[in-house]
């Protein structure tokens, strides 16, 4: 489809041209003649978008008094679809929920104030529910972080809503769990994974139910844990084709996961910084560098060289060039044979 809208103040109509094959003309005509869907507010009680909206206006201090919040809500589309009394009651209920979850407080002068949790949530463009989930996960990590196993950190780096990377293969999930040592099992149990449940799911070939908030929370934990295994392999210098075969997923899904998790990891570091959790932030920063490089800790310095990925860095390391200075001081005649080991010339 091609076209342009009318110019504001000059044109009354716009133009558009739809090109399609002959066998799809009827379908195209039906679409063009269909009625436009009704515009609906995302702040209705069914969609619960008002909770995110109120959290944001309080956090950025756009509206911090009851009267200011009511004035803000009256200027939205939802005020034209709900009765005034019902809307007022709904707003009060949502604000109370934000107070219960620690995302806003009431000052002595009666104004609503943001909390570190609300600033971290809004700063990462999360929904209030996702912000509380991440907060609880990180706070539990502060109490008993599994430091002798990297799987716990990679779990923290998997996005809260991890979609588009494939479903859980329960058989593979079970096999990977069985290969874990005691530290890995402790990390999985700590985040809420039950190995016995994974075995049952692998046998029954079923899917976890998501009928309510608690079911959705549990399913989210298992999806993130499964993705954490793939992240672990990426950061341990296993090639993408090999990981794709191991988990029976397309390479595109794996690339999407790596890119998404890299951005989410930066968000988790910012979340910890906003909450004042400096020690946890330092741990996540170190592992974020490994995620970005796709390599173990000993190769992080070499991975800073432009266009040098984990495989090339490992070849340099194993041949005595274990730092930037060594590579910078090397002669081209020394580097070329090493690069040929990574990408041999085609005959």
Tab-separated table of N, CA, C and O in Angstrom, residues 145 150-158 231-232 234-236 257-272 279-297 299-301 303-304:
chain	number	residue	atom	x	y	z
A	145	UNK	N	22.166	-14.947	47.140
A	145	UNK	CA	22.581	-15.086	45.754
A	145	UNK	C	23.523	-16.279	45.626
A	145	UNK	O	24.455	-16.437	46.418
A	150	UNK	N	26.916	-19.674	37.851
A	150	UNK	CA	26.547	-18.526	37.035
A	150	UNK	C	25.122	-18.578	36.516
A	150	UNK	O	24.589	-17.591	36.022
A	151	UNK	N	24.453	-19.718	36.661
A	151	UNK	CA	23.102	-19.866	36.136
A	151	UNK	C	22.132	-18.879	36.784
A	151	UNK	O	21.203	-18.389	36.138
A	152	UNK	N	22.339	-18.571	38.062
A	152	UNK	CA	21.451	-17.647	38.762
A	152	UNK	C	21.508	-16.253	38.130
A	152	UNK	O	20.487	-15.591	37.949
A	153	UNK	N	22.706	-15.798	37.763
A	153	UNK	CA	22.846	-14.482	37.143
A	153	UNK	C	22.188	-14.454	35.778
A	153	UNK	O	21.491	-13.492	35.427
A	154	UNK	N	22.382	-15.501	34.999
A	154	UNK	CA	21.778	-15.536	33.672
A	154	UNK	C	20.263	-15.584	33.756
A	154	UNK	O	19.567	-15.069	32.876
A	155	UNK	N	19.736	-16.195	34.804
A	155	UNK	CA	18.296	-16.157	35.023
A	155	UNK	C	17.833	-14.721	35.217
A	155	UNK	O	16.786	-14.307	34.702
A	156	UNK	N	18.600	-13.946	35.963
A	156	UNK	CA	18.244	-12.544	36.191
A	156	UNK	C	18.262	-11.739	34.900
A	156	UNK	O	17.571	-10.723	34.776
A	157	UNK	N	19.029	-12.182	33.915
A	157	UNK	CA	19.175	-11.440	32.668
A	157	UNK	C	18.100	-11.788	31.639
A	157	UNK	O	18.024	-11.142	30.600
A	158	UNK	N	17.315	-12.801	31.883
A	158	UNK	CA	16.272	-13.156	30.915
A	158	UNK	C	15.079	-12.224	31.097
A	158	UNK	O	14.666	-11.956	32.229
A	231	UNK	N	21.457	-18.940	27.528
A	231	UNK	CA	22.383	-17.822	27.760
A	231	UNK	C	23.704	-18.316	28.334
A	231	UNK	O	24.773	-17.829	27.969
A	232	UNK	N	23.611	-19.260	29.249
A	232	UNK	CA	24.826	-19.822	29.845
A	232	UNK	C	25.733	-20.416	28.781
A	232	UNK	O	26.954	-20.194	28.787
A	234	UNK	N	25.809	-19.645	25.585
A	234	UNK	CA	26.350	-18.567	24.749
A	234	UNK	C	27.568	-17.921	25.402
A	234	UNK	O	28.554	-17.600	24.725
A	235	UNK	N	27.513	-17.720	26.706
A	235	UNK	CA	28.611	-17.063	27.413
A	235	UNK	C	29.751	-18.012	27.737
A	235	UNK	O	30.783	-17.575	28.259
A	236	UNK	N	29.576	-19.288	27.466
A	236	UNK	CA	30.654	-20.263	27.650
A	236	UNK	C	31.272	-20.656	26.322
A	236	UNK	O	31.853	-21.730	26.184
A	257	UNK	N	17.081	-13.909	21.327
A	257	UNK	CA	17.247	-14.042	22.773
A	257	UNK	C	18.491	-13.296	23.249
A	257	UNK	O	18.444	-12.567	24.243
A	258	UNK	N	19.608	-13.473	22.546
A	258	UNK	CA	20.857	-12.821	22.956
A	258	UNK	C	20.725	-11.304	22.913
A	258	UNK	O	21.155	-10.601	23.841
A	259	UNK	N	20.124	-10.777	21.855
A	259	UNK	CA	19.976	-9.324	21.735
A	259	UNK	C	19.016	-8.774	22.784
A	259	UNK	O	19.283	-7.742	23.403
A	260	UNK	N	17.904	-9.485	23.007
A	260	UNK	CA	16.926	-9.024	23.990
A	260	UNK	C	17.503	-9.050	25.395
A	260	UNK	O	17.307	-8.113	26.172
A	261	UNK	N	18.210	-10.118	25.715
A	261	UNK	CA	18.768	-10.260	27.059
A	261	UNK	C	19.871	-9.238	27.328
A	261	UNK	O	20.042	-8.792	28.461
A	262	UNK	N	20.604	-8.872	26.299
A	262	UNK	CA	21.650	-7.854	26.486
A	262	UNK	C	21.041	-6.528	26.903
A	262	UNK	O	21.538	-5.852	27.814
A	263	UNK	N	19.936	-6.150	26.255
A	263	UNK	CA	19.254	-4.920	26.645
A	263	UNK	C	18.609	-5.028	28.008
A	263	UNK	O	18.649	-4.092	28.809
A	264	UNK	N	18.013	-6.194	28.300
A	264	UNK	CA	17.359	-6.370	29.596
A	264	UNK	C	18.381	-6.382	30.724
A	264	UNK	O	18.109	-5.895	31.828
A	265	UNK	N	19.569	-6.936	30.463
A	265	UNK	CA	20.621	-6.946	31.481
A	265	UNK	C	21.024	-5.526	31.865
A	265	UNK	O	21.212	-5.216	33.051
A	266	UNK	N	21.128	-4.662	30.861
A	266	UNK	CA	21.437	-3.257	31.157
A	266	UNK	C	20.328	-2.635	31.999
A	266	UNK	O	20.588	-1.828	32.906
A	267	UNK	N	19.084	-3.035	31.730
A	267	UNK	CA	17.972	-2.539	32.520
A	267	UNK	C	18.036	-3.011	33.954
A	267	UNK	O	17.734	-2.256	34.889
A	268	UNK	N	18.432	-4.270	34.176
A	268	UNK	CA	18.542	-4.796	35.535
A	268	UNK	C	19.636	-4.085	36.326
A	268	UNK	O	19.509	-3.841	37.530
A	269	UNK	N	20.709	-3.724	35.644
A	269	UNK	CA	21.777	-2.970	36.304
A	269	UNK	C	21.267	-1.592	36.718
A	269	UNK	O	21.524	-1.118	37.833
A	270	UNK	N	20.525	-0.952	35.828
A	270	UNK	CA	19.928	0.347	36.150
A	270	UNK	C	18.917	0.208	37.285
A	270	UNK	O	18.833	1.079	38.159
A	271	UNK	N	18.163	-0.870	37.298
A	271	UNK	CA	17.177	-1.120	38.354
A	271	UNK	C	17.888	-1.201	39.710
A	271	UNK	O	17.453	-0.578	40.693
A	272	UNK	N	18.970	-1.980	39.767
A	272	UNK	CA	19.728	-2.107	41.020
A	272	UNK	C	20.323	-0.769	41.444
A	272	UNK	O	20.356	-0.441	42.641
A	279	UNK	N	26.169	-3.644	45.508
A	279	UNK	CA	26.901	-4.896	45.388
A	279	UNK	C	26.298	-5.791	44.305
A	279	UNK	O	27.021	-6.375	43.492
A	280	UNK	N	24.979	-5.886	44.299
A	280	UNK	CA	24.320	-6.697	43.266
A	280	UNK	C	24.546	-6.088	41.893
A	280	UNK	O	24.731	-6.813	40.902
A	281	UNK	N	24.556	-4.775	41.812
A	281	UNK	CA	24.823	-4.101	40.539
A	281	UNK	C	26.199	-4.486	40.004
A	281	UNK	O	26.367	-4.744	38.809
A	282	UNK	N	27.204	-4.552	40.887
A	282	UNK	CA	28.564	-4.892	40.455
A	282	UNK	C	28.628	-6.305	39.892
A	282	UNK	O	29.290	-6.559	38.878
A	283	UNK	N	27.924	-7.236	40.543
A	283	UNK	CA	27.907	-8.618	40.059
A	283	UNK	C	27.261	-8.693	38.678
A	283	UNK	O	27.783	-9.336	37.759
A	284	UNK	N	26.140	-8.008	38.522
A	284	UNK	CA	25.432	-8.050	37.248
A	284	UNK	C	26.228	-7.361	36.146
A	284	UNK	O	26.186	-7.788	34.991
A	285	UNK	N	26.950	-6.297	36.486
A	285	UNK	CA	27.763	-5.590	35.487
A	285	UNK	C	28.835	-6.509	34.916
A	285	UNK	O	29.092	-6.518	33.708
A	286	UNK	N	29.484	-7.276	35.790
A	286	UNK	CA	30.530	-8.186	35.318
A	286	UNK	C	29.952	-9.225	34.365
A	286	UNK	O	30.507	-9.483	33.287
A	287	UNK	N	28.830	-9.809	34.752
A	287	UNK	CA	28.231	-10.832	33.902
A	287	UNK	C	27.623	-10.225	32.639
A	287	UNK	O	27.531	-10.893	31.609
A	288	UNK	N	27.224	-8.963	32.702
A	288	UNK	CA	26.713	-8.291	31.506
A	288	UNK	C	27.810	-8.147	30.462
A	288	UNK	O	27.558	-8.283	29.257
A	289	UNK	N	29.033	-7.882	30.918
A	289	UNK	CA	30.164	-7.810	29.985
A	289	UNK	C	30.388	-9.155	29.307
A	289	UNK	O	30.689	-9.230	28.114
A	290	UNK	N	30.232	-10.223	30.059
A	290	UNK	CA	30.370	-11.563	29.463
A	290	UNK	C	29.266	-11.838	28.459
A	290	UNK	O	29.507	-12.439	27.409
A	291	UNK	N	28.067	-11.392	28.775
A	291	UNK	CA	26.947	-11.591	27.855
A	291	UNK	C	27.173	-10.824	26.565
A	291	UNK	O	26.900	-11.322	25.469
A	292	UNK	N	27.678	-9.608	26.694
A	292	UNK	CA	27.932	-8.783	25.512
A	292	UNK	C	29.033	-9.398	24.637
A	292	UNK	O	28.962	-9.368	23.415
A	293	UNK	N	30.059	-9.971	25.288
A	293	UNK	CA	31.174	-10.542	24.544
A	293	UNK	C	30.901	-11.969	24.113
A	293	UNK	O	31.525	-12.471	23.168
A	294	UNK	N	29.986	-12.653	24.797
A	294	UNK	CA	29.733	-14.057	24.502
A	294	UNK	C	30.923	-14.924	24.812
A	294	UNK	O	31.253	-15.850	24.059
A	295	UNK	N	31.587	-14.619	25.946
A	295	UNK	CA	32.824	-15.325	26.277
A	295	UNK	C	32.984	-15.431	27.784
A	295	UNK	O	32.267	-14.790	28.556
A	296	UNK	N	33.958	-16.240	28.193
A	296	UNK	CA	34.277	-16.371	29.607
A	296	UNK	C	35.046	-15.120	30.080
A	296	UNK	O	35.474	-14.302	29.274
A	297	UNK	N	35.229	-15.034	31.373
A	297	UNK	CA	35.808	-13.819	31.964
A	297	UNK	C	37.228	-13.551	31.480
A	297	UNK	O	37.640	-12.390	31.351
A	299	UNK	N	38.500	-13.697	28.648
A	299	UNK	CA	38.595	-13.126	27.298
A	299	UNK	C	37.992	-11.730	27.189
A	299	UNK	O	37.962	-11.161	26.095
A	300	UNK	N	37.512	-11.164	28.298
A	300	UNK	CA	36.810	-9.889	28.221
A	300	UNK	C	37.693	-8.775	27.669
A	300	UNK	O	37.230	-7.921	26.914
A	301	UNK	N	38.963	-8.770	28.037
A	301	UNK	CA	39.854	-7.721	27.539
A	301	UNK	C	40.063	-7.847	26.040
A	301	UNK	O	39.990	-6.856	25.300
A	303	UNK	N	38.066	-9.257	23.950
A	303	UNK	CA	36.797	-9.044	23.259
A	303	UNK	C	36.470	-7.572	23.056
A	303	UNK	O	35.544	-7.239	22.314
A	304	UNK	N	37.232	-6.685	23.693
A	304	UNK	CA	37.032	-5.248	23.494
A	304	UNK	C	37.591	-4.785	22.154
A	304	UNK	O	37.278	-3.678	21.692
